Amino acid sequence: MKFIKLLLLLLVIQTQAQQGGMWIPSLLKGMNESEMKNLGMKISAEDIYSVNKSSLKDAVPQFDGGCTAEMISDKGLLLTNHHCGFDAIQNHSTVEHDYLRDGFWAYKTSEELPNKGMTVMFVIRIEDITTKVLEGVATLSIEAEKQKKIQENISALSNSLPKESWQENKIRTFYDGNQYLLFVTETFKDIRFVGAPPSSIGKFGSDTDNWVWPRHTGDFSLFRIYADKNNRPAPYSIDNVPYKPKKFFPISIEGLKENDFTMVLGYPGRTTEYLPSVAVNQIVETINPAKIEVRDAALKVQDRFMRKDQAVKIQYASKYASVANYWKKWMGETKGLKKANAVASKQKFEKEFQEKVIKAGKQAEYGNLLTDFNKNYTDIKDYALARDYFVEVALRNTEILSVGYKLYQLEQILNSKGEQAFTDRKNNLINGIVDFYKDYNIEVDKNVFEQLIHLYSTKSPKQFLPENLINIDALKLTNDVFSNSKLTTLNSFKELLDGDTKTVIEKLNADKGYQIIKSMSDAFIKNVSPKYDEINLKNIATQRTYMKAILELSPKSARIFPDANSTFRVTYGKIKGYKPSDAVYYEPFTTLDGVMEKYVPGDYEFDVPQKLIDLYNAKDYGNYASNGKMPVCFIATNHTTGGNSGSPALDAKGNLIGLNFDRVWEGTMSDVYYSPDICRNIMVDARYILFVIDKFAGAKNIIEELEIIDSKPIKKK
Ligand code: ARG
Ligand code: GLU
């Protein structure tokens, strides 16, 4: 009996341990493939990534630099999140044609809308080129020289390694500099907007529900890739034709249940899973709280104005959402790291690590790593904090300062590169700034400035502050800046840049707003960044050796995946509920019933469109329902992060069952510390997506393009 219990326990530990991690698609054979099959996968590693035949990877591009998308028809149709298409949808919107509020559907291809600057990138193949990148590096002893040599090798290799003329070679590091992979890619530039539900579906629950389960958001939008006549990337042209992908996903509406296998393919941005305990402690105690406080202040101001004025709401919708997103994530992450005792469990890991080092007789090489980390992270603390205050206050959240910073860089260019470079940049700036002022509201920014400059002056480490921002009267300074600076309107901005170089520089330096950002930037560049960079470089070197040691001293079977770095990855797991706290259990599926439970008529986050209410009342769900209910979202143990938005969620056969868009609040710490008990990714159910396109929008043209898999009898209604 005892033996059986032990066996069962082992089994539980094993299936738990088989989850988490973001793996490289070209390296799944072996350990990952057998884990995936154990979890229920019915296809092979070769079906996911192959250089010889079309594979799932050919249907999963990176969307517009920061998200993921998937091909769902042989005519270039792609699916991604509403929040990934958000900027584009906002750009096409005006108070009269508000596609954010009302949604948008192209009922024929001629109605699709082009998007300037939007890109979609496919990975053609992946190759390990570590030896080539590290050639001539081992003999160098100074870290900065090593980095320089590596950069030189990378740029030489990017040019010399074979590729087609329309492709690109991208080289990225894995395991903190212990491995280098080449990605040959193709980037499409003619991407057209096909459809999106109104925000009351696509962003339902908005910021209140963001990062939260149970969730009821239909977070999707549709675009189409256009290519030239040879099916290759081309700039926008009326003559372009829909792209024919090598592979697209059939969509399964056969139904899901708890413990079903799922996997997610995509481009996770950044994780730091192998930080030492001292660094995690710093995130929890110092860095996150500071960043949260700054954003909290900025968001409160924006929210106040957005609620008062529909025009401001459109202007600030996208900015607000992106600032709020990480603000809320950092709060969840901090909480989760504390609750999971991440610091203590890292400390335990470190103790064992140290023992392994001794056992392997590697003290000379690895014995000092942890002491080095301790020293470096203690030394860097104030610099890191000052850096975050500068970034959050000046570059990220106060618009007059972030636009002023562009002018600061302009002046720097004059000093470093001369007058021609200055004039070129100046002209670029003037052209590019129009969009900025379109969404700029002086009242909002003035109130943000007052709050944030106060925080900067009182909370950022004193020893690095510029003199003019010590002991300030924030209100007085704000009034002064906003009544005198020319950075507050497009016309005065242009005026400021009008004239010969000398005049422009004089005018800039006489401008009150410019003076503030200049003194902040000067102080940062002089007092903070040199030292920060110096210590950070040490940390990079220590982290690389630490990673090397971990890889070397762990058993062959250990599941050590490389941190996310915006490259193509596969993660897998099971559909599963979780227990966020004592006596509470969350089920893994939500339905339209929950949308109606959350419905608050007229509310900016929880309103529901009348048409959706009508469909709900009539239970007019077509073939998309499950046991009479309309599925909306579900969760699983896939290990995802920012950048995985829009990623396809696939079933055991590789069919599309959902669209990844978020993680649960209690599990956002997975960027630093993944726990299979509590970390869950959130997906929109593919059936809800089809239901919205079909029943809500009546876009039969889109439905007809898709390959839908359903063995249930067709329900006519
Ligand atoms: N949390 C998701 C992600 O990281 C969704 C973000 C959408 N933005 C928002 N503020 N609701 O991207
Ligand atoms: N919403 C995130 C994104 O934009 C994905 C959620 C996450 O961070 O896991 O990529």
mmCIF file of C-alpha atoms and ligand atoms in Angstrom, residues 67 81 83-84 203 205-211 215 219 317-318 320-326 329 641-643 645 661-663, ligand 1:
data_model
loop_
_atom_site.group_PDB
_atom_site.id
_atom_site.type_symbol
_atom_site.label_atom_id
_atom_site.label_comp_id
_atom_site.label_asym_id
_atom_site.label_seq_id
_atom_site.Cartn_x
_atom_site.Cartn_y
_atom_site.Cartn_z
ATOM 1 C CA CYS A 67 2.574 39.813 -30.603
ATOM 2 C CA ASN A 81 -5.727 39.475 -30.319
ATOM 3 C CA HIS A 83 -5.336 44.162 -28.037
ATOM 4 C CA CYS A 84 -2.611 43.379 -30.593
ATOM 5 C CA LYS A 203 -11.902 44.212 -24.532
ATOM 6 C CA GLY A 205 -13.823 43.673 -18.667
ATOM 7 C CA SER A 206 -11.042 45.989 -19.806
ATOM 8 C CA ASP A 207 -8.563 46.823 -17.066
ATOM 9 C CA THR A 208 -10.635 45.550 -14.162
ATOM 10 C CA ASP A 209 -10.562 42.042 -15.623
ATOM 11 C CA ASN A 210 -7.111 42.285 -17.183
ATOM 12 C CA TRP A 211 -4.807 39.556 -15.791
ATOM 13 C CA ARG A 215 -12.416 35.957 -17.707
ATOM 14 C CA ASP A 219 -9.918 39.285 -27.382
ATOM 15 C CA ALA A 317 -7.310 54.401 -24.874
ATOM 16 C CA SER A 318 -4.224 52.720 -26.269
ATOM 17 C CA TYR A 320 -3.768 53.904 -20.964
ATOM 18 C CA ALA A 321 -4.139 50.212 -21.748
ATOM 19 C CA SER A 322 -0.446 49.683 -22.261
ATOM 20 C CA VAL A 323 0.601 51.559 -19.125
ATOM 21 C CA ALA A 324 -2.085 49.842 -17.054
ATOM 22 C CA ASN A 325 -1.106 46.442 -18.353
ATOM 23 C CA TYR A 326 2.288 46.161 -16.717
ATOM 24 C CA LYS A 329 1.082 42.701 -13.871
ATOM 25 C CA THR A 641 4.499 35.601 -21.314
ATOM 26 C CA GLY A 642 4.085 38.979 -23.004
ATOM 27 C CA GLY A 643 4.525 38.441 -26.741
ATOM 28 C CA SER A 645 -0.579 37.397 -27.134
ATOM 29 C CA PHE A 661 -4.241 36.472 -24.610
ATOM 30 C CA ASP A 662 -3.383 36.614 -20.930
ATOM 31 C CA ARG A 663 -2.370 34.927 -17.713
HETATM 32 N N1 ARG B 1 -2.672 41.374 -20.039
HETATM 33 C C1 ARG B 1 -2.704 41.101 -21.449
HETATM 34 C C2 ARG B 1 -1.303 41.304 -22.030
HETATM 35 O O1 ARG B 1 -0.364 41.399 -21.337
HETATM 36 C C3 ARG B 1 -3.750 41.910 -22.148
HETATM 37 C C4 ARG B 1 -3.456 43.350 -22.224
HETATM 38 C C5 ARG B 1 -4.556 44.190 -22.803
HETATM 39 N N2 ARG B 1 -4.456 45.508 -22.214
HETATM 40 C C6 ARG B 1 -5.241 45.941 -21.209
HETATM 41 N N3 ARG B 1 -4.859 46.972 -20.497
HETATM 42 N N4 ARG B 1 -6.380 45.387 -20.945
HETATM 43 O O2 ARG B 1 -1.017 41.848 -23.004
#
